[in-house]
Amino acid sequence: MKKVEAIVRPERLEELREALDSKGFSGMTITEVKGRGVQRGITLEWRVGDYRVEFMPKIKIEMVLNDTDVNEVVDIIQKTCATGNIGDGKIFVYPIEQVVKIRTKENGTKAI
Ligand SMILES: Nc1ncnc2c1ncn2[C@@H]1O[C@H](COP(=O)(O)OP(=O)(O)OP(=O)(O)O)[C@@H](O)[C@H]1O
Ligand SMILES: [Mg+2]
């Protein structure tokens, strides 16, 4: 089992949810986060002067998956969330030790 964690643009979330749903991927956790990458923040130029934003609003999506589903999900996220501009985000994949479904006490891949 693996966890796919993606940091994406908030405006792509709805399209991403639909794309994942249509392929049968329903379980996920999302969090509103702030972050920065290579370019750090951005400088907004106002008439009254410059205003520095050090952390940009992003959405973090976490999905625990069977190993065999990881490539498909990574591909869906990459395709749906790419604009080609800086700040499109990143996808991280982690190993997962165990999953327990609280209602049924099932564990492992049956609990995903
Ligand atoms: N190395 C990292 N570790 C953890 N989070 C990161 C890392 N790089 C980026 N992020 C997260 O992803 C968000 C988007 O990053 P971003 O797409 O700007 O990365 P980048 O490396 O600067 O790529 P690009 O040059 O395309 O902008 C950041 O706001 C941050 O939340
Ligand atoms: Mg960047």
PDB file of N, CA and C in Angstrom, residues 37-76:
ATOM      1  N   GLY A  37       7.593  26.960  -3.254  1.00  0.00           N
ATOM      2  CA  GLY A  37       8.521  26.092  -3.973  1.00  0.00           C
ATOM      3  C   GLY A  37       9.779  26.854  -4.326  1.00  0.00           C
ATOM      4  N   VAL A  38      10.300  26.581  -5.511  1.00  0.00           N
ATOM      5  CA  VAL A  38      11.574  27.158  -5.948  1.00  0.00           C
ATOM      6  C   VAL A  38      11.531  28.690  -5.981  1.00  0.00           C
ATOM      7  N   GLN A  39      10.380  29.223  -6.449  1.00  0.00           N
ATOM      8  CA  GLN A  39      10.300  30.683  -6.621  1.00  0.00           C
ATOM      9  C   GLN A  39       9.947  31.404  -5.314  1.00  0.00           C
ATOM     10  N   ARG A  40       9.832  30.657  -4.251  1.00  0.00           N
ATOM     11  CA  ARG A  40       9.390  31.204  -2.960  1.00  0.00           C
ATOM     12  C   ARG A  40       8.014  31.832  -3.156  1.00  0.00           C
ATOM     13  N   GLY A  41       7.737  32.951  -2.556  1.00  0.00           N
ATOM     14  CA  GLY A  41       6.388  33.526  -2.686  1.00  0.00           C
ATOM     15  C   GLY A  41       6.255  34.378  -3.934  1.00  0.00           C
ATOM     16  N   ILE A  42       5.339  35.354  -3.877  1.00  0.00           N
ATOM     17  CA  ILE A  42       5.213  36.306  -4.985  1.00  0.00           C
ATOM     18  C   ILE A  42       5.134  37.719  -4.412  1.00  0.00           C
ATOM     19  N   THR A  43       5.517  38.657  -5.270  1.00  0.00           N
ATOM     20  CA  THR A  43       5.382  40.061  -4.886  1.00  0.00           C
ATOM     21  C   THR A  43       4.222  40.669  -5.654  1.00  0.00           C
ATOM     22  N   LEU A  44       3.231  41.171  -4.941  1.00  0.00           N
ATOM     23  CA  LEU A  44       2.086  41.839  -5.566  1.00  0.00           C
ATOM     24  C   LEU A  44       2.382  43.326  -5.590  1.00  0.00           C
ATOM     25  N   GLU A  45       2.181  43.942  -6.754  1.00  0.00           N
ATOM     26  CA  GLU A  45       2.471  45.377  -6.862  1.00  0.00           C
ATOM     27  C   GLU A  45       1.174  46.177  -6.767  1.00  0.00           C
ATOM     28  N   TRP A  46       1.064  46.903  -5.694  1.00  0.00           N
ATOM     29  CA  TRP A  46      -0.095  47.760  -5.465  1.00  0.00           C
ATOM     30  C   TRP A  46       0.335  49.216  -5.657  1.00  0.00           C
ATOM     31  N   ARG A  47      -0.654  50.081  -5.902  1.00  0.00           N
ATOM     32  CA  ARG A  47      -0.319  51.509  -6.053  1.00  0.00           C
ATOM     33  C   ARG A  47       0.366  52.052  -4.807  1.00  0.00           C
ATOM     34  N   VAL A  48      -0.051  51.523  -3.669  1.00  0.00           N
ATOM     35  CA  VAL A  48       0.530  52.008  -2.407  1.00  0.00           C
ATOM     36  C   VAL A  48       1.882  51.374  -2.092  1.00  0.00           C
ATOM     37  N   GLY A  49       2.304  50.428  -2.937  1.00  0.00           N
ATOM     38  CA  GLY A  49       3.613  49.801  -2.717  1.00  0.00           C
ATOM     39  C   GLY A  49       3.545  48.300  -2.924  1.00  0.00           C
ATOM     40  N   ASP A  50       4.691  47.657  -2.800  1.00  0.00           N
ATOM     41  CA  ASP A  50       4.748  46.207  -3.009  1.00  0.00           C
ATOM     42  C   ASP A  50       4.306  45.464  -1.748  1.00  0.00           C
ATOM     43  N   TYR A  51       3.686  44.306  -1.984  1.00  0.00           N
ATOM     44  CA  TYR A  51       3.222  43.479  -0.876  1.00  0.00           C
ATOM     45  C   TYR A  51       3.717  42.071  -1.129  1.00  0.00           C
ATOM     46  N   ARG A  52       4.415  41.532  -0.183  1.00  0.00           N
ATOM     47  CA  ARG A  52       5.067  40.234  -0.357  1.00  0.00           C
ATOM     48  C   ARG A  52       4.184  39.124   0.230  1.00  0.00           C
ATOM     49  N   VAL A  53       3.904  38.082  -0.588  1.00  0.00           N
ATOM     50  CA  VAL A  53       3.183  36.901  -0.087  1.00  0.00           C
ATOM     51  C   VAL A  53       4.183  35.749  -0.083  1.00  0.00           C
ATOM     52  N   GLU A  54       4.573  35.294   1.093  1.00  0.00           N
ATOM     53  CA  GLU A  54       5.639  34.281   1.201  1.00  0.00           C
ATOM     54  C   GLU A  54       5.130  32.864   0.994  1.00  0.00           C
ATOM     55  N   PHE A  55       3.854  32.617   1.305  1.00  0.00           N
ATOM     56  CA  PHE A  55       3.282  31.277   1.171  1.00  0.00           C
ATOM     57  C   PHE A  55       2.004  31.357   0.349  1.00  0.00           C
ATOM     58  N   MET A  56       1.904  30.489  -0.660  1.00  0.00           N
ATOM     59  CA  MET A  56       0.740  30.494  -1.551  1.00  0.00           C
ATOM     60  C   MET A  56      -0.295  29.466  -1.082  1.00  0.00           C
ATOM     61  N   PRO A  57      -1.581  29.803  -1.188  1.00  0.00           N
ATOM     62  CA  PRO A  57      -2.608  28.819  -0.827  1.00  0.00           C
ATOM     63  C   PRO A  57      -2.609  27.651  -1.814  1.00  0.00           C
ATOM     64  N   LYS A  58      -2.642  26.454  -1.271  1.00  0.00           N
ATOM     65  CA  LYS A  58      -2.681  25.224  -2.089  1.00  0.00           C
ATOM     66  C   LYS A  58      -3.641  24.240  -1.424  1.00  0.00           C
ATOM     67  N   ILE A  59      -3.953  23.181  -2.151  1.00  0.00           N
ATOM     68  CA  ILE A  59      -4.738  22.087  -1.572  1.00  0.00           C
ATOM     69  C   ILE A  59      -3.849  20.854  -1.496  1.00  0.00           C
ATOM     70  N   LYS A  60      -3.860  20.202  -0.333  1.00  0.00           N
ATOM     71  CA  LYS A  60      -3.157  18.921  -0.191  1.00  0.00           C
ATOM     72  C   LYS A  60      -4.179  17.801  -0.274  1.00  0.00           C
ATOM     73  N   ILE A  61      -3.922  16.846  -1.144  1.00  0.00           N
ATOM     74  CA  ILE A  61      -4.785  15.678  -1.310  1.00  0.00           C
ATOM     75  C   ILE A  61      -4.007  14.464  -0.849  1.00  0.00           C
ATOM     76  N   GLU A  62      -4.601  13.671   0.022  1.00  0.00           N
ATOM     77  CA  GLU A  62      -3.960  12.435   0.465  1.00  0.00           C
ATOM     78  C   GLU A  62      -4.856  11.255   0.119  1.00  0.00           C
ATOM     79  N   MET A  63      -4.273  10.260  -0.536  1.00  0.00           N
ATOM     80  CA  MET A  63      -5.019   9.056  -0.909  1.00  0.00           C
ATOM     81  C   MET A  63      -4.169   7.838  -0.600  1.00  0.00           C
ATOM     82  N   VAL A  64      -4.728   6.893   0.146  1.00  0.00           N
ATOM     83  CA  VAL A  64      -4.044   5.623   0.382  1.00  0.00           C
ATOM     84  C   VAL A  64      -4.598   4.612  -0.617  1.00  0.00           C
ATOM     85  N   LEU A  65      -3.692   3.935  -1.298  1.00  0.00           N
ATOM     86  CA  LEU A  65      -4.051   3.133  -2.469  1.00  0.00           C
ATOM     87  C   LEU A  65      -3.346   1.782  -2.460  1.00  0.00           C
ATOM     88  N   ASN A  66      -3.934   0.846  -3.200  1.00  0.00           N
ATOM     89  CA  ASN A  66      -3.196  -0.375  -3.549  1.00  0.00           C
ATOM     90  C   ASN A  66      -2.010   0.009  -4.421  1.00  0.00           C
ATOM     91  N   ASP A  67      -0.921  -0.733  -4.283  1.00  0.00           N
ATOM     92  CA  ASP A  67       0.274  -0.455  -5.101  1.00  0.00           C
ATOM     93  C   ASP A  67      -0.072  -0.381  -6.589  1.00  0.00           C
ATOM     94  N   THR A  68      -1.002  -1.246  -7.007  1.00  0.00           N
ATOM     95  CA  THR A  68      -1.319  -1.340  -8.444  1.00  0.00           C
ATOM     96  C   THR A  68      -2.097  -0.128  -8.961  1.00  0.00           C
ATOM     97  N   ASP A  69      -2.642   0.693  -8.060  1.00  0.00           N
ATOM     98  CA  ASP A  69      -3.406   1.867  -8.489  1.00  0.00           C
ATOM     99  C   ASP A  69      -2.578   3.154  -8.513  1.00  0.00           C
ATOM    100  N   VAL A  70      -1.364   3.092  -7.968  1.00  0.00           N
ATOM    101  CA  VAL A  70      -0.584   4.312  -7.761  1.00  0.00           C
ATOM    102  C   VAL A  70      -0.275   5.030  -9.084  1.00  0.00           C
ATOM    103  N   ASN A  71       0.203   4.308 -10.057  1.00  0.00           N
ATOM    104  CA  ASN A  71       0.587   4.967 -11.310  1.00  0.00           C
ATOM    105  C   ASN A  71      -0.598   5.646 -11.978  1.00  0.00           C
ATOM    106  N   GLU A  72      -1.749   4.977 -11.957  1.00  0.00           N
ATOM    107  CA  GLU A  72      -2.941   5.564 -12.593  1.00  0.00           C
ATOM    108  C   GLU A  72      -3.350   6.860 -11.892  1.00  0.00           C
ATOM    109  N   VAL A  73      -3.332   6.840 -10.557  1.00  0.00           N
ATOM    110  CA  VAL A  73      -3.748   8.035  -9.812  1.00  0.00           C
ATOM    111  C   VAL A  73      -2.735   9.172 -10.003  1.00  0.00           C
ATOM    112  N   VAL A  74      -1.457   8.847  -9.952  1.00  0.00           N
ATOM    113  CA  VAL A  74      -0.431   9.881 -10.164  1.00  0.00           C
ATOM    114  C   VAL A  74      -0.616  10.520 -11.545  1.00  0.00           C
ATOM    115  N   ASP A  75      -0.917   9.682 -12.509  1.00  0.00           N
ATOM    116  CA  ASP A  75      -1.124  10.162 -13.880  1.00  0.00           C
ATOM    117  C   ASP A  75      -2.343  11.088 -13.982  1.00  0.00           C
ATOM    118  N   ILE A  76      -3.435  10.698 -13.332  1.00  0.00           N
ATOM    119  CA  ILE A  76      -4.651  11.525 -13.352  1.00  0.00           C
ATOM    120  C   ILE A  76      -4.360  12.888 -12.705  1.00  0.00           C
TER     121      ILE A  76
END
